[in-house]
mmCIF file of C-alpha atoms in Angstrom:
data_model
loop_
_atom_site.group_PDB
_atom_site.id
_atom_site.type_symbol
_atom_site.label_atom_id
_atom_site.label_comp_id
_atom_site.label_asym_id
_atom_site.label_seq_id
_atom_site.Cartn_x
_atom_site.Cartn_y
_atom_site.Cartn_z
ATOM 1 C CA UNK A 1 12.200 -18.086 12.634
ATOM 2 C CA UNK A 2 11.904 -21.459 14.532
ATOM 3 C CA UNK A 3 9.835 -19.657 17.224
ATOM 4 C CA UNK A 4 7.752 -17.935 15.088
ATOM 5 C CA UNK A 5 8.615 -14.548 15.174
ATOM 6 C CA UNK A 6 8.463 -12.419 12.143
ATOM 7 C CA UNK A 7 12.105 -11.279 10.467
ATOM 8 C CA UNK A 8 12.074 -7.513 10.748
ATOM 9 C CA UNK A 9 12.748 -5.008 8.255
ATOM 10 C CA UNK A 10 12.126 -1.062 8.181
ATOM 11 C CA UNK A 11 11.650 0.637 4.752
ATOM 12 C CA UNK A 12 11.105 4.372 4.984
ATOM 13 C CA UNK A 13 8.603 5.796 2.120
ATOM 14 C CA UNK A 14 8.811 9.286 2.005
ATOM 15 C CA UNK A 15 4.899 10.950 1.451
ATOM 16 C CA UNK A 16 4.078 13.752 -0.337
ATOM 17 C CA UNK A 17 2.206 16.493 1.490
ATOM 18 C CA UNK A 18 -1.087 17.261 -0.593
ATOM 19 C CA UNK A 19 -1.593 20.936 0.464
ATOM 20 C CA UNK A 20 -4.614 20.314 -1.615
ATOM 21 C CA UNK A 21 -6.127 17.365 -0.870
ATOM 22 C CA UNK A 22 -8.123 16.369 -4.226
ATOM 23 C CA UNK A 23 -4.206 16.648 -5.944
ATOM 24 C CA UNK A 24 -3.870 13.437 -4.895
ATOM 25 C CA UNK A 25 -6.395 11.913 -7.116
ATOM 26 C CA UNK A 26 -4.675 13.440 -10.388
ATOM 27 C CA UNK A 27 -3.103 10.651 -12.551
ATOM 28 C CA UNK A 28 0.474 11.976 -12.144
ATOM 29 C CA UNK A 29 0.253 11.773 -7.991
ATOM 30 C CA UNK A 30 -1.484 8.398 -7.767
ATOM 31 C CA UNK A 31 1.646 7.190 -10.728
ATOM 32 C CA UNK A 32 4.247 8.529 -8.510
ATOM 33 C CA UNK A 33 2.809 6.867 -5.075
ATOM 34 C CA UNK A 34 1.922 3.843 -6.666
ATOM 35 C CA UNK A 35 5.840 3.782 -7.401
ATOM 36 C CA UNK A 36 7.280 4.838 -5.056
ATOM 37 C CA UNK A 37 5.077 2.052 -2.882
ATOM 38 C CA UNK A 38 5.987 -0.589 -4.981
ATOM 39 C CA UNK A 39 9.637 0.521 -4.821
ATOM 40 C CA UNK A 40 10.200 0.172 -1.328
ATOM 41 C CA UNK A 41 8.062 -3.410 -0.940
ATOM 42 C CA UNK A 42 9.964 -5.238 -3.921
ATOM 43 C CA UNK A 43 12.940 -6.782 -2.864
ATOM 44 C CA UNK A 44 15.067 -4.622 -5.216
ATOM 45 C CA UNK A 45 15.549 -2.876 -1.895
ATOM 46 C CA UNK A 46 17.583 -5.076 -0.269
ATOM 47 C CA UNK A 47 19.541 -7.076 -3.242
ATOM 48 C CA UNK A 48 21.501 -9.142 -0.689
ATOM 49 C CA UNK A 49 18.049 -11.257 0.307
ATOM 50 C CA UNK A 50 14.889 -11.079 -0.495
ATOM 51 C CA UNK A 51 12.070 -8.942 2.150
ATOM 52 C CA UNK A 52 9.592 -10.985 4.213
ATOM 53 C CA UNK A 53 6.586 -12.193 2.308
ATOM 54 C CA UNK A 54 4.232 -10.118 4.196
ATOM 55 C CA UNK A 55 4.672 -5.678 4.571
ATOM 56 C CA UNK A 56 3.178 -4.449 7.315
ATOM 57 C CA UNK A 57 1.908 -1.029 6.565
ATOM 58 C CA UNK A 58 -0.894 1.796 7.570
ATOM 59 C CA UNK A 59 -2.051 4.733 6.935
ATOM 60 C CA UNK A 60 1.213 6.271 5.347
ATOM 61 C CA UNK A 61 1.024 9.906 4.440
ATOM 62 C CA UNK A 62 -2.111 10.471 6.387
ATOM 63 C CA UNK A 63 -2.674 12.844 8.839
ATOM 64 C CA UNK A 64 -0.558 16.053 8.641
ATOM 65 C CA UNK A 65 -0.144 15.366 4.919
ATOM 66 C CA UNK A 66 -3.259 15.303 3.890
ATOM 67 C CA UNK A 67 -3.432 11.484 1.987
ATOM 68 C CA UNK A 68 -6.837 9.945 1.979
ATOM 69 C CA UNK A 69 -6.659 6.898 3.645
ATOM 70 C CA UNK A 70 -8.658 4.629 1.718
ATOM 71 C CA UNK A 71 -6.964 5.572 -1.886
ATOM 72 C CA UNK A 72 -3.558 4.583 0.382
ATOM 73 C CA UNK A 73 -4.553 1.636 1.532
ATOM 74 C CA UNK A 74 -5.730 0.444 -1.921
ATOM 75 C CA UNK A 75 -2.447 2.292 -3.593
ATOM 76 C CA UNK A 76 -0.548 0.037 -1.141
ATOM 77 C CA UNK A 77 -2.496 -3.320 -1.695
ATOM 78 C CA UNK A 78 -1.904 -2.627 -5.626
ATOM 79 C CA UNK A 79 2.050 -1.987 -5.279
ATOM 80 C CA UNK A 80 1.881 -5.359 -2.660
ATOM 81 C CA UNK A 81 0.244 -7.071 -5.248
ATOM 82 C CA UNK A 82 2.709 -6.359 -8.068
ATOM 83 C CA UNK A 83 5.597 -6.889 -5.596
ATOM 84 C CA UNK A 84 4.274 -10.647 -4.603
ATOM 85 C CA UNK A 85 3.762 -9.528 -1.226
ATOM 86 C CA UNK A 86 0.913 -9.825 1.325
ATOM 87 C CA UNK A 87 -0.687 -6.687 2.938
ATOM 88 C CA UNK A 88 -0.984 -6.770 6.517
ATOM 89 C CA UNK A 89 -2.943 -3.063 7.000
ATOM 90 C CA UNK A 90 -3.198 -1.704 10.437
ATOM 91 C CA UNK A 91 -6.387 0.923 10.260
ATOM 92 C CA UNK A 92 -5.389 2.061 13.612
ATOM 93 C CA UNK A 93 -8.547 1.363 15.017
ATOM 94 C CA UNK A 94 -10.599 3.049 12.320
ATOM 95 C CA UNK A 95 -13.670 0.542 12.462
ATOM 96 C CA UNK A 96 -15.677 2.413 9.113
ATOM 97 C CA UNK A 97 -12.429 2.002 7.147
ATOM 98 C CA UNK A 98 -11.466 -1.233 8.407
ATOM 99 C CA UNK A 99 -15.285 -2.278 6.561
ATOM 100 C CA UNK A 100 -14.704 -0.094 3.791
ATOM 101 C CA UNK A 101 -11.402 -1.930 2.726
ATOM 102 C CA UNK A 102 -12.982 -5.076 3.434
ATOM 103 C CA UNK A 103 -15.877 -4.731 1.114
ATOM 104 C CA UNK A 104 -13.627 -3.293 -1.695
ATOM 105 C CA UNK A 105 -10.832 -5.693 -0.982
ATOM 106 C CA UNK A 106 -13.723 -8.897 -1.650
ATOM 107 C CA UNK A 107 -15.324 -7.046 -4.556
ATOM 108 C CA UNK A 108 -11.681 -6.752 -5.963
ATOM 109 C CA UNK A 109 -11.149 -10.525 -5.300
ATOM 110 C CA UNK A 110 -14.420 -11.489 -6.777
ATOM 111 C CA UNK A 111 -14.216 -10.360 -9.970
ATOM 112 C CA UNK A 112 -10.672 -11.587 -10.167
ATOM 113 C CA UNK A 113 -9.509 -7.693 -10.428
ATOM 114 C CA UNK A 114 -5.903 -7.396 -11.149
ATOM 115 C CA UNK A 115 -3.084 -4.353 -10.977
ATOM 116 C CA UNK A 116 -2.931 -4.350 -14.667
ATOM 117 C CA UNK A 117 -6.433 -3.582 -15.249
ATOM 118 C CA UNK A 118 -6.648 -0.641 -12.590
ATOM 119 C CA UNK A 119 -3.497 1.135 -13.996
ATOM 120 C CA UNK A 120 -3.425 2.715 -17.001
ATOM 121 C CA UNK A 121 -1.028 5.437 -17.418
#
C-alpha cells in the first residue's frame, strides 16, 4: 500500500507426512508437491484478484513430517517460478541451508535453468 506494507494473504498447503523419508524423492511425490505448490501460489486461488507478487514461504512439511528441506525449498522456487511469483524463503535461521540454496539458486540462474527443463514427468 501507500505506506509500504505488504497486502496479506494466507494459503494453507496441506504436506504429506513421508513416514519414509527417501519416498519423497520418488517421481510420483515430488509431481504431486510440485502441484500442489504451484496450486496454492497461482492466482487461480483467489479468482476475484490476483495474489501479491511475492509468497512468503519456509520450510513447509518439515519437521514432524519428515520433508527434506532443501528438495522443498527448491520444489517451492520451481512452482514460484511457473506461477510468476517471487520466493521470499525464510530458513528459520538455518545458516548451512541458507548457503546451500544460495549456491544452487546462482548455479540455477547461471546457466539460465528453467522449470521446464527440471520436470519431466
Amino acid at each position: 500500500d501507500a505506506r509500504g506494507r505488504w497486502k496479506k494473504y494466507i494459503v494453507a498447503i496441506d504436506a504429506t507426512h513421508f513416514k519414509d523419508a527417501s519416498a519423497q524423492f520418488q517421481d510420483t511425490y515430488l509431481c504431486r508437491e510440485l502441484n500442489k505448490a504451484f496450486i496454492g501460489f497461482t492466482d487461480m486461488a483467489a479468482p476475484y484478484e490476483p495474489l501479491p507478487s511475492t509468497v512468503v514461504s519456509g520450510n513447509w512439511g518439515c519437521g514432524v513430517f519428515k520433508g527434506n528441506k532443501a528438495l522443498k525449498a527448491l520444489l517451492q522456487l520451481m512452482a514460484c517460478a511457473q506461477a510468476g511469483k517471487a520466493l521470499a524463503y525464510s530458513t528459520f535461521q538455518d545458516e548451512f541451508l541458507e548457503k546451500e540454496l544460495q549456491r544452487t539458486y546462482n548455479k540455477l540462474v547461471a546457466s539460465e535453468c528453467t522449470v521446464g527443463k527440471r520436470v519431466i514427468y
